[in-house]
PDB file of C-alpha atoms and ligand atoms in Angstrom:
ATOM      1  CA  UNK A   9     115.816  96.011 104.544  1.00  0.00           C
ATOM      2  CA  UNK A  10     116.581  96.410 100.934  1.00  0.00           C
ATOM      3  CA  UNK A  11     112.961  96.669  99.126  1.00  0.00           C
ATOM      4  CA  UNK A  12     113.901  93.473  97.224  1.00  0.00           C
ATOM      5  CA  UNK A  13     110.054  92.842  96.706  1.00  0.00           C
ATOM      6  CA  UNK A  14     108.936  96.686  96.308  1.00  0.00           C
ATOM      7  CA  UNK A  15     105.788  96.891  94.272  1.00  0.00           C
ATOM      8  CA  UNK A  16     105.137  93.160  94.336  1.00  0.00           C
ATOM      9  CA  UNK A  17     101.745  91.426  95.208  1.00  0.00           C
ATOM     10  CA  UNK A  18     102.279  88.207  97.214  1.00  0.00           C
ATOM     11  CA  UNK A  19      99.869  85.741  98.656  1.00  0.00           C
ATOM     12  CA  UNK A  20     101.358  83.389 101.441  1.00  0.00           C
ATOM     13  CA  UNK A  21      99.116  80.271 102.187  1.00  0.00           C
ATOM     14  CA  UNK A  22      99.208  79.149 105.779  1.00  0.00           C
ATOM     15  CA  UNK A  23     100.354  82.527 106.831  1.00  0.00           C
ATOM     16  CA  UNK A  24      99.388  82.143 110.390  1.00  0.00           C
ATOM     17  CA  UNK A  25     101.162  79.670 112.823  1.00  0.00           C
ATOM     18  CA  UNK A  26      99.429  76.869 114.514  1.00  0.00           C
ATOM     19  CA  UNK A  27     100.536  77.832 117.874  1.00  0.00           C
ATOM     20  CA  UNK A  28     102.707  80.452 119.880  1.00  0.00           C
ATOM     21  CA  UNK A  29     105.915  81.316 117.927  1.00  0.00           C
ATOM     22  CA  UNK A  30     106.959  81.561 114.425  1.00  0.00           C
ATOM     23  CA  UNK A  31     106.029  78.987 111.772  1.00  0.00           C
ATOM     24  CA  UNK A  32     107.461  79.091 108.072  1.00  0.00           C
ATOM     25  CA  UNK A  33     104.574  80.783 106.637  1.00  0.00           C
ATOM     26  CA  UNK A  34     104.423  83.475 109.196  1.00  0.00           C
ATOM     27  CA  UNK A  35     107.942  84.399 108.833  1.00  0.00           C
ATOM     28  CA  UNK A  36     107.839  84.547 105.052  1.00  0.00           C
ATOM     29  CA  UNK A  37     104.776  86.764 104.992  1.00  0.00           C
ATOM     30  CA  UNK A  38     106.648  89.176 107.541  1.00  0.00           C
ATOM     31  CA  UNK A  39     109.802  89.200 105.487  1.00  0.00           C
ATOM     32  CA  UNK A  40     107.867  89.558 102.302  1.00  0.00           C
ATOM     33  CA  UNK A  41     106.277  92.795 103.723  1.00  0.00           C
ATOM     34  CA  UNK A  42     109.583  94.030 105.147  1.00  0.00           C
ATOM     35  CA  UNK A  43     110.847  93.797 101.619  1.00  0.00           C
ATOM     36  CA  UNK A  44     108.053  95.910 100.197  1.00  0.00           C
ATOM     37  CA  UNK A  45     105.435  93.472  99.039  1.00  0.00           C
ATOM     38  CA  UNK A  46     101.746  93.899  99.795  1.00  0.00           C
ATOM     39  CA  UNK A  47     100.713  90.417 101.421  1.00  0.00           C
ATOM     40  CA  UNK A  48      97.640  88.674 101.289  1.00  0.00           C
ATOM     41  CA  UNK A  49      97.755  86.444 104.511  1.00  0.00           C
ATOM     42  CA  UNK A  50      95.876  83.351 103.823  1.00  0.00           C
ATOM     43  CA  UNK A  51      94.714  80.762 106.353  1.00  0.00           C
ATOM     44  CA  UNK A  52      91.999  78.439 106.972  1.00  0.00           C
ATOM     45  CA  UNK A  53      91.763  79.972 110.348  1.00  0.00           C
ATOM     46  CA  UNK A  54      91.395  83.621 109.864  1.00  0.00           C
ATOM     47  CA  UNK A  55      92.437  84.605 113.438  1.00  0.00           C
ATOM     48  CA  UNK A  56      95.841  83.067 112.655  1.00  0.00           C
ATOM     49  CA  UNK A  57      96.226  85.178 109.467  1.00  0.00           C
ATOM     50  CA  UNK A  58      95.083  88.117 111.254  1.00  0.00           C
ATOM     51  CA  UNK A  59      97.826  87.883 113.972  1.00  0.00           C
ATOM     52  CA  UNK A  60     100.446  88.044 111.253  1.00  0.00           C
ATOM     53  CA  UNK A  61      98.642  90.927 109.459  1.00  0.00           C
ATOM     54  CA  UNK A  62      98.833  92.593 113.038  1.00  0.00           C
ATOM     55  CA  UNK A  63     102.828  92.104 113.164  1.00  0.00           C
ATOM     56  CA  UNK A  64     103.261  93.280 109.466  1.00  0.00           C
ATOM     57  CA  UNK A  65     101.104  96.545 110.073  1.00  0.00           C
ATOM     58  CA  UNK A  66     102.661  97.212 113.327  1.00  0.00           C
ATOM     59  CA  UNK A  67     106.174  97.433 111.342  1.00  0.00           C
ATOM     60  CA  UNK A  68     104.471  99.839 108.789  1.00  0.00           C
ATOM     61  CA  UNK A  69     103.843  96.943 106.111  1.00  0.00           C
ATOM     62  CA  UNK A  70     100.818  96.395 104.078  1.00  0.00           C
ATOM     63  CA  UNK A  71      98.957  92.952 104.560  1.00  0.00           C
ATOM     64  CA  UNK A  72      95.543  91.637 104.536  1.00  0.00           C
ATOM     65  CA  UNK A  73      93.989  88.376 106.241  1.00  0.00           C
ATOM     66  CA  UNK A  74      91.927  86.095 103.893  1.00  0.00           C
ATOM     67  CA  UNK A  75      90.255  82.980 105.157  1.00  0.00           C
ATOM     68  CA  UNK A  76      90.656  79.963 102.667  1.00  0.00           C
ATOM     69  CA  UNK A  77      90.973  76.160 102.712  1.00  0.00           C
ATOM     70  CA  UNK A  78      93.526  75.826  99.922  1.00  0.00           C
ATOM     71  CA  UNK A  79      92.330  72.111  99.369  1.00  0.00           C
ATOM     72  CA  UNK A  80      89.327  73.582  97.651  1.00  0.00           C
ATOM     73  CA  UNK A  81      89.362  75.101  94.032  1.00  0.00           C
ATOM     74  CA  UNK A  82      86.928  77.843  94.725  1.00  0.00           C
ATOM     75  CA  UNK A  83      88.775  79.142  97.845  1.00  0.00           C
ATOM     76  CA  UNK A  84      91.945  79.179  95.842  1.00  0.00           C
ATOM     77  CA  UNK A  85      90.372  81.031  92.999  1.00  0.00           C
ATOM     78  CA  UNK A  86      88.834  83.403  95.728  1.00  0.00           C
ATOM     79  CA  UNK A  87      92.293  84.390  97.298  1.00  0.00           C
ATOM     80  CA  UNK A  88      93.530  85.081  93.839  1.00  0.00           C
ATOM     81  CA  UNK A  89      90.574  87.217  93.186  1.00  0.00           C
ATOM     82  CA  UNK A  90      90.943  88.947  96.431  1.00  0.00           C
ATOM     83  CA  UNK A  91      94.614  89.922  95.771  1.00  0.00           C
ATOM     84  CA  UNK A  92      93.961  90.984  92.247  1.00  0.00           C
ATOM     85  CA  UNK A  93      90.887  93.112  93.136  1.00  0.00           C
ATOM     86  CA  UNK A  94      92.502  94.670  96.147  1.00  0.00           C
ATOM     87  CA  UNK A  95      96.049  95.422  94.655  1.00  0.00           C
ATOM     88  CA  UNK A  96      95.506  94.801  90.926  1.00  0.00           C
ATOM     89  CA  UNK A  97      97.269  91.553  90.122  1.00  0.00           C
ATOM     90  CA  UNK A  98      99.599  88.731  91.552  1.00  0.00           C
ATOM     91  CA  UNK A  99     103.207  88.415  91.334  1.00  0.00           C
ATOM     92  CA  UNK A 100     104.233  85.989  94.127  1.00  0.00           C
ATOM     93  CA  UNK A 101     102.548  82.785  95.397  1.00  0.00           C
ATOM     94  CA  UNK A 102     104.151  81.280  98.462  1.00  0.00           C
ATOM     95  CA  UNK A 103     102.455  77.665  98.710  1.00  0.00           C
ATOM     96  CA  UNK A 104     103.442  77.188 102.266  1.00  0.00           C
ATOM     97  CA  UNK A 105     100.511  75.155 103.705  1.00  0.00           C
ATOM     98  CA  UNK A 106     101.456  71.818 104.988  1.00  0.00           C
ATOM     99  CA  UNK A 107     100.511  69.168 107.711  1.00  0.00           C
ATOM    100  CA  UNK A 108     102.491  66.314 109.113  1.00  0.00           C
ATOM    101  CA  UNK A 109     101.611  62.684 109.445  1.00  0.00           C
ATOM    102  CA  UNK A 110     104.387  60.663 111.606  1.00  0.00           C
ATOM    103  CA  UNK A 111     102.805  57.221 110.729  1.00  0.00           C
ATOM    104  CA  UNK A 112     104.679  54.347 108.999  1.00  0.00           C
ATOM    105  CA  UNK A 113     103.279  52.372 106.161  1.00  0.00           C
ATOM    106  CA  UNK A 114     101.273  49.896 108.048  1.00  0.00           C
ATOM    107  CA  UNK A 115      99.922  52.404 110.720  1.00  0.00           C
ATOM    108  CA  UNK A 116      98.743  54.792 107.912  1.00  0.00           C
ATOM    109  CA  UNK A 117      94.962  54.697 107.332  1.00  0.00           C
ATOM    110  CA  UNK A 118      93.462  55.606 103.885  1.00  0.00           C
ATOM    111  CA  UNK A 119      91.714  58.744 105.379  1.00  0.00           C
ATOM    112  CA  UNK A 120      94.829  60.238 106.814  1.00  0.00           C
ATOM    113  CA  UNK A 121      96.815  59.459 103.442  1.00  0.00           C
ATOM    114  CA  UNK A 122      94.141  61.239 101.587  1.00  0.00           C
ATOM    115  CA  UNK A 123      94.101  64.325 103.982  1.00  0.00           C
ATOM    116  CA  UNK A 124      98.042  64.569 103.794  1.00  0.00           C
ATOM    117  CA  UNK A 125      97.791  64.337  99.991  1.00  0.00           C
ATOM    118  CA  UNK A 126      95.271  66.959  99.862  1.00  0.00           C
ATOM    119  CA  UNK A 127      96.703  69.478 102.238  1.00  0.00           C
ATOM    120  CA  UNK A 128     100.353  69.027 101.203  1.00  0.00           C
ATOM    121  CA  UNK A 129     100.182  68.324  97.466  1.00  0.00           C
ATOM    122  CA  UNK A 130      96.622  68.969  95.922  1.00  0.00           C
ATOM    123  CA  UNK A 131      96.682  72.483  97.620  1.00  0.00           C
ATOM    124  CA  UNK A 132      99.795  73.193  95.578  1.00  0.00           C
ATOM    125  CA  UNK A 133      98.225  72.298  92.295  1.00  0.00           C
ATOM    126  CA  UNK A 134      95.006  74.057  93.046  1.00  0.00           C
ATOM    127  CA  UNK A 135      96.544  77.306  94.385  1.00  0.00           C
ATOM    128  CA  UNK A 136      99.134  77.479  91.381  1.00  0.00           C
ATOM    129  CA  UNK A 137      96.432  76.729  88.675  1.00  0.00           C
ATOM    130  CA  UNK A 138      94.358  79.526  90.224  1.00  0.00           C
ATOM    131  CA  UNK A 139      97.292  82.009  90.115  1.00  0.00           C
ATOM    132  CA  UNK A 140      98.492  81.375  86.402  1.00  0.00           C
ATOM    133  CA  UNK A 141      96.016  83.771  84.779  1.00  0.00           C
ATOM    134  CA  UNK A 142      96.767  86.665  87.128  1.00  0.00           C
ATOM    135  CA  UNK A 143     100.506  86.137  86.817  1.00  0.00           C
ATOM    136  CA  UNK A 144     100.257  85.704  83.198  1.00  0.00           C
ATOM    137  CA  UNK A 145      98.636  89.234  82.980  1.00  0.00           C
ATOM    138  CA  UNK A 146     101.456  90.800  84.795  1.00  0.00           C
ATOM    139  CA  UNK A 147     103.670  89.197  82.152  1.00  0.00           C
ATOM    140  CA  UNK A 148     105.371  86.645  84.836  1.00  0.00           C
ATOM    141  CA  UNK A 149     105.559  85.784  88.475  1.00  0.00           C
ATOM    142  CA  UNK A 150     107.110  83.363  91.183  1.00  0.00           C
ATOM    143  CA  UNK A 151     105.602  80.365  92.686  1.00  0.00           C
ATOM    144  CA  UNK A 152     107.324  78.833  95.624  1.00  0.00           C
ATOM    145  CA  UNK A 153     106.158  75.378  97.203  1.00  0.00           C
ATOM    146  CA  UNK A 154     107.214  74.267 100.554  1.00  0.00           C
ATOM    147  CA  UNK A 155     108.540  70.608 100.322  1.00  0.00           C
ATOM    148  CA  UNK A 156     110.650  69.113 103.078  1.00  0.00           C
ATOM    149  CA  UNK A 157     113.764  66.868 103.171  1.00  0.00           C
ATOM    150  CA  UNK A 158     111.369  64.372 104.369  1.00  0.00           C
ATOM    151  CA  UNK A 159     110.718  64.017 100.810  1.00  0.00           C
ATOM    152  CA  UNK A 160     114.234  63.236  99.717  1.00  0.00           C
ATOM    153  CA  UNK A 161     115.264  60.754 102.433  1.00  0.00           C
ATOM    154  CA  UNK A 162     113.924  57.466 103.600  1.00  0.00           C
ATOM    155  CA  UNK A 163     112.108  57.374 106.992  1.00  0.00           C
ATOM    156  CA  UNK A 164     108.940  56.297 108.798  1.00  0.00           C
ATOM    157  CA  UNK A 165     106.673  59.139 107.790  1.00  0.00           C
ATOM    158  CA  UNK A 166     104.962  57.459 104.691  1.00  0.00           C
ATOM    159  CA  UNK A 167     102.248  59.929 103.686  1.00  0.00           C
ATOM    160  CA  UNK A 168     104.166  63.001 104.574  1.00  0.00           C
ATOM    161  CA  UNK A 169     107.235  61.721 102.619  1.00  0.00           C
ATOM    162  CA  UNK A 170     105.241  60.902  99.544  1.00  0.00           C
ATOM    163  CA  UNK A 171     103.441  64.071  99.616  1.00  0.00           C
ATOM    164  CA  UNK A 172     106.675  66.210 100.035  1.00  0.00           C
ATOM    165  CA  UNK A 173     108.328  64.230  97.218  1.00  0.00           C
ATOM    166  CA  UNK A 174     105.383  64.990  95.120  1.00  0.00           C
ATOM    167  CA  UNK A 175     105.775  68.672  95.654  1.00  0.00           C
ATOM    168  CA  UNK A 176     109.257  68.503  94.102  1.00  0.00           C
ATOM    169  CA  UNK A 177     107.936  66.607  90.980  1.00  0.00           C
ATOM    170  CA  UNK A 178     105.104  68.885  90.680  1.00  0.00           C
ATOM    171  CA  UNK A 179     107.597  71.983  90.680  1.00  0.00           C
ATOM    172  CA  UNK A 180     109.590  70.444  88.019  1.00  0.00           C
ATOM    173  CA  UNK A 181     106.703  69.685  85.878  1.00  0.00           C
ATOM    174  CA  UNK A 182     105.048  73.043  86.180  1.00  0.00           C
ATOM    175  CA  UNK A 183     108.385  74.965  85.890  1.00  0.00           C
ATOM    176  CA  UNK A 184     108.764  73.516  82.532  1.00  0.00           C
ATOM    177  CA  UNK A 185     105.102  74.516  81.323  1.00  0.00           C
ATOM    178  CA  UNK A 186     105.103  78.004  82.777  1.00  0.00           C
ATOM    179  CA  UNK A 187     108.700  78.984  81.771  1.00  0.00           C
ATOM    180  CA  UNK A 188     107.698  80.464  78.517  1.00  0.00           C
ATOM    181  CA  UNK A 189     105.137  82.733  80.329  1.00  0.00           C
ATOM    182  CA  UNK A 190     107.818  84.073  82.556  1.00  0.00           C
ATOM    183  CA  UNK A 191     106.693  82.241  85.575  1.00  0.00           C
ATOM    184  CA  UNK A 192     109.179  80.628  87.817  1.00  0.00           C
ATOM    185  CA  UNK A 193     108.175  77.755  89.952  1.00  0.00           C
ATOM    186  CA  UNK A 194     110.650  76.376  92.708  1.00  0.00           C
ATOM    187  CA  UNK A 195     110.330  74.387  95.908  1.00  0.00           C
ATOM    188  CA  UNK A 196     111.979  74.863  99.280  1.00  0.00           C
ATOM    189  CA  UNK A 197     113.018  71.816 101.272  1.00  0.00           C
ATOM    190  CA  UNK A 198     113.422  72.862 104.940  1.00  0.00           C
ATOM    191  CA  UNK A 199     115.274  70.684 107.188  1.00  0.00           C
ATOM    192  CA  UNK A 200     114.386  70.221 110.897  1.00  0.00           C
ATOM    193  CA  UNK A 201     113.375  73.677 111.757  1.00  0.00           C
ATOM    194  CA  UNK A 202     112.000  74.465 115.153  1.00  0.00           C
ATOM    195  CA  UNK A 203     108.482  75.789 114.411  1.00  0.00           C
ATOM    196  CA  UNK A 204     104.911  75.334 116.153  1.00  0.00           C
ATOM    197  CA  UNK A 205     104.349  72.520 113.871  1.00  0.00           C
ATOM    198  CA  UNK A 206     106.800  70.317 115.651  1.00  0.00           C
ATOM    199  CA  UNK A 207     106.573  71.639 119.295  1.00  0.00           C
ATOM    200  CA  UNK A 208     104.745  68.695 120.507  1.00  0.00           C
ATOM    201  CA  UNK A 209     108.129  66.687 119.971  1.00  0.00           C
ATOM    202  CA  UNK A 210     109.487  67.984 123.188  1.00  0.00           C
ATOM    203  CA  UNK A 211     112.666  69.283 124.383  1.00  0.00           C
ATOM    204  CA  UNK A 212     114.838  66.015 123.910  1.00  0.00           C
ATOM    205  CA  UNK A 213     113.877  65.810 120.273  1.00  0.00           C
ATOM    206  CA  UNK A 214     114.503  69.407 119.742  1.00  0.00           C
ATOM    207  CA  UNK A 215     117.949  69.048 121.198  1.00  0.00           C
ATOM    208  CA  UNK A 216     118.517  65.753 119.117  1.00  0.00           C
ATOM    209  CA  UNK A 217     117.445  67.645 115.882  1.00  0.00           C
ATOM    210  CA  UNK A 218     119.700  70.595 116.398  1.00  0.00           C
ATOM    211  CA  UNK A 219     122.795  68.340 117.195  1.00  0.00           C
ATOM    212  CA  UNK A 220     122.140  66.210 113.943  1.00  0.00           C
ATOM    213  CA  UNK A 221     123.269  68.456 111.375  1.00  0.00           C
ATOM    214  CA  UNK A 222     127.067  69.509 110.396  1.00  0.00           C
ATOM    215  CA  UNK A 223     126.272  73.073 111.419  1.00  0.00           C
ATOM    216  CA  UNK A 224     124.692  71.969 114.720  1.00  0.00           C
ATOM    217  CA  UNK A 225     122.493  75.053 115.191  1.00  0.00           C
ATOM    218  CA  UNK A 226     118.645  75.217 115.268  1.00  0.00           C
ATOM    219  CA  UNK A 227     116.829  76.494 112.374  1.00  0.00           C
ATOM    220  CA  UNK A 228     113.762  78.873 112.410  1.00  0.00           C
ATOM    221  CA  UNK A 229     111.260  80.066 110.177  1.00  0.00           C
ATOM    222  CA  UNK A 230     113.251  83.099 109.420  1.00  0.00           C
ATOM    223  CA  UNK A 231     115.829  80.641 107.770  1.00  0.00           C
ATOM    224  CA  UNK A 232     113.091  79.259 105.354  1.00  0.00           C
ATOM    225  CA  UNK A 233     111.532  82.549 104.891  1.00  0.00           C
ATOM    226  CA  UNK A 234     114.943  84.124 103.625  1.00  0.00           C
ATOM    227  CA  UNK A 235     114.978  81.311 101.002  1.00  0.00           C
ATOM    228  CA  UNK A 236     111.555  82.225  99.917  1.00  0.00           C
ATOM    229  CA  UNK A 237     112.488  85.842  99.923  1.00  0.00           C
ATOM    230  CA  UNK A 238     115.229  85.022  97.333  1.00  0.00           C
ATOM    231  CA  UNK A 239     113.125  82.757  95.232  1.00  0.00           C
ATOM    232  CA  UNK A 240     110.339  85.427  95.124  1.00  0.00           C
ATOM    233  CA  UNK A 241     112.733  88.172  94.109  1.00  0.00           C
ATOM    234  CA  UNK A 242     114.084  89.283  90.661  1.00  0.00           C
ATOM    235  CA  UNK A 243     117.645  88.071  92.029  1.00  0.00           C
ATOM    236  CA  UNK A 244     116.405  84.691  91.269  1.00  0.00           C
ATOM    237  CA  UNK A 245     115.024  85.553  87.767  1.00  0.00           C
ATOM    238  CA  UNK A 246     117.258  82.646  86.102  1.00  0.00           C
ATOM    239  CA  UNK A 247     116.160  80.029  88.617  1.00  0.00           C
ATOM    240  CA  UNK A 248     113.269  77.673  87.941  1.00  0.00           C
ATOM    241  CA  UNK A 249     112.271  74.168  88.542  1.00  0.00           C
ATOM    242  CA  UNK A 250     114.745  73.921  91.495  1.00  0.00           C
ATOM    243  CA  UNK A 251     114.597  72.699  95.018  1.00  0.00           C
ATOM    244  CA  UNK A 252     116.398  74.885  97.509  1.00  0.00           C
ATOM    245  CA  UNK A 253     117.375  72.705 100.471  1.00  0.00           C
ATOM    246  CA  UNK A 254     117.698  74.798 103.738  1.00  0.00           C
ATOM    247  CA  UNK A 255     118.792  72.433 106.310  1.00  0.00           C
ATOM    248  CA  UNK A 256     122.009  73.076 108.116  1.00  0.00           C
ATOM    249  CA  UNK A 257     123.717  70.482 105.784  1.00  0.00           C
ATOM    250  CA  UNK A 258     121.648  67.557 107.155  1.00  0.00           C
ATOM    251  CA  UNK A 259     120.818  65.923 103.976  1.00  0.00           C
ATOM    252  CA  UNK A 260     124.597  65.660 103.095  1.00  0.00           C
ATOM    253  CA  UNK A 261     125.817  64.077 106.150  1.00  0.00           C
ATOM    254  CA  UNK A 262     125.405  60.247 107.137  1.00  0.00           C
ATOM    255  CA  UNK A 263     124.884  61.430 110.643  1.00  0.00           C
ATOM    256  CA  UNK A 264     121.376  61.933 112.021  1.00  0.00           C
TER     257      UNK A 264
HETATM  258  N1  NAD B  22     108.737  72.567 110.982  1.00  0.00           N
HETATM  259  C1  NAD B  22     109.617  71.645 110.350  1.00  0.00           C
HETATM  260  O1  NAD B  22     110.455  71.080 110.708  1.00  0.00           O
HETATM  261  C2  NAD B  22     109.353  71.530 108.877  1.00  0.00           C
HETATM  262  C3  NAD B  22     110.160  70.772 108.269  1.00  0.00           C
HETATM  263  C4  NAD B  22     110.006  70.634 106.844  1.00  0.00           C
HETATM  264  C5  NAD B  22     108.849  71.204 106.092  1.00  0.00           C
HETATM  265  N2  NAD B  22     108.010  72.097 106.894  1.00  0.00           N
HETATM  266  C6  NAD B  22     106.712  72.572 106.238  1.00  0.00           C
HETATM  267  O2  NAD B  22     106.739  73.862 106.459  1.00  0.00           O
HETATM  268  C7  NAD B  22     105.331  74.144 106.174  1.00  0.00           C
HETATM  269  C8  NAD B  22     104.516  74.653 107.355  1.00  0.00           C
HETATM  270  O3  NAD B  22     105.136  75.522 107.908  1.00  0.00           O
HETATM  271  P1  NAD B  22     104.408  76.426 109.047  1.00  0.00           P
HETATM  272  O4  NAD B  22     105.392  76.368 110.130  1.00  0.00           O
HETATM  273  O5  NAD B  22     103.941  77.696 108.609  1.00  0.00           O
HETATM  274  O6  NAD B  22     103.181  75.569 109.706  1.00  0.00           O
HETATM  275  P2  NAD B  22     102.186  75.757 110.937  1.00  0.00           P
HETATM  276  O7  NAD B  22     101.398  74.507 110.947  1.00  0.00           O
HETATM  277  O8  NAD B  22     102.469  76.557 111.940  1.00  0.00           O
HETATM  278  O9  NAD B  22     101.211  76.819 109.989  1.00  0.00           O
HETATM  279  C9  NAD B  22     100.540  76.416 108.944  1.00  0.00           C
HETATM  280  C10 NAD B  22      98.996  77.261 108.793  1.00  0.00           C
HETATM  281  O10 NAD B  22      98.411  76.572 107.827  1.00  0.00           O
HETATM  282  C11 NAD B  22      97.192  76.605 108.189  1.00  0.00           C
HETATM  283  N3  NAD B  22      96.288  75.510 107.414  1.00  0.00           N
HETATM  284  C12 NAD B  22      96.617  74.276 107.419  1.00  0.00           C
HETATM  285  N4  NAD B  22      95.713  73.747 106.572  1.00  0.00           N
HETATM  286  C13 NAD B  22      95.203  74.701 105.628  1.00  0.00           C
HETATM  287  C14 NAD B  22      94.274  74.621 104.412  1.00  0.00           C
HETATM  288  N5  NAD B  22      94.061  73.575 104.091  1.00  0.00           N
HETATM  289  N6  NAD B  22      93.959  75.916 104.051  1.00  0.00           N
HETATM  290  C15 NAD B  22      94.546  76.971 104.589  1.00  0.00           C
HETATM  291  N7  NAD B  22      95.378  77.159 105.528  1.00  0.00           N
HETATM  292  C16 NAD B  22      95.687  75.922 106.249  1.00  0.00           C
HETATM  293  C17 NAD B  22      97.054  76.285 109.633  1.00  0.00           C
HETATM  294  O11 NAD B  22      95.903  76.932 109.949  1.00  0.00           O
HETATM  295  C18 NAD B  22      98.292  77.193 110.161  1.00  0.00           C
HETATM  296  O12 NAD B  22      97.909  78.405 110.728  1.00  0.00           O
HETATM  297  C19 NAD B  22     104.534  73.049 105.838  1.00  0.00           C
HETATM  298  O13 NAD B  22     104.629  72.813 104.437  1.00  0.00           O
HETATM  299  C20 NAD B  22     105.647  71.895 106.504  1.00  0.00           C
HETATM  300  O14 NAD B  22     105.424  70.607 105.855  1.00  0.00           O
HETATM  301  C21 NAD B  22     108.215  72.220 108.207  1.00  0.00           C
END
């Protein structure tokens, strides 16, 4: 590893994984630590964050688990306060949290719409708003919000698509506002990566997802995590308001 994040203090939300294997948040947290960052691993389920912390510490990295529900403003302020008190500030906020809804317009009930908007979109607003004062004190920072190619293409998953498209709009708006403070705000739009979030789809869907893209290979949390490392690092110092699509080319083909 090349110490690309040496000396940086990072928060990763949804840093655990909902099941066995490697989610996007877990992979990003591990890669941030491998690149030298100190990482506050935030998850609603503390034991999930602790598992990621265990992996990081096992590799000689520095991380701490923190329990927070990022749909709550007080919890978002709490996680920023924890990183600031423990390590002296905040440089990187990786807003990874997200839940899926696979229902179409007619099937989607109001409570499900509200839940998905809360977790997938409102959490980005609350966490980013909480992070700004701490980043401002450090003279800048990097915020990364996990969207999805589901927010860029038409398909049946109404609430999920709307929330993930909202993330892209949020990032553009906030990047303009925070640019003068030296805070960069970008999105990552993962394609059909194989993570614990989608393991209930089963082996046939897994194979279909793999074959659909031009590259024809399966993506993992590592592929998304490396994008996050780039956007978090000073190598991306001139990049803000963008959406980095990591999808093996799926969005540029008419196949799939
Ligand atoms: N797997 C895919 O194909 C795919 C594709 C596109 C985008 N994504 C996005 O990737 C992100 C998820 O990645 P993952 O693999 O880490 O998911 P995951 O479900 O494995 O892990 C997310 C973690 O977030 C936690 N969490 C859920 N709600 C929370 C809340 N309100 N507050 C705090 N923690 C909460 C869960 O406990 C879980 O441990 C989501 O934003 C998802 O939409 C995934």
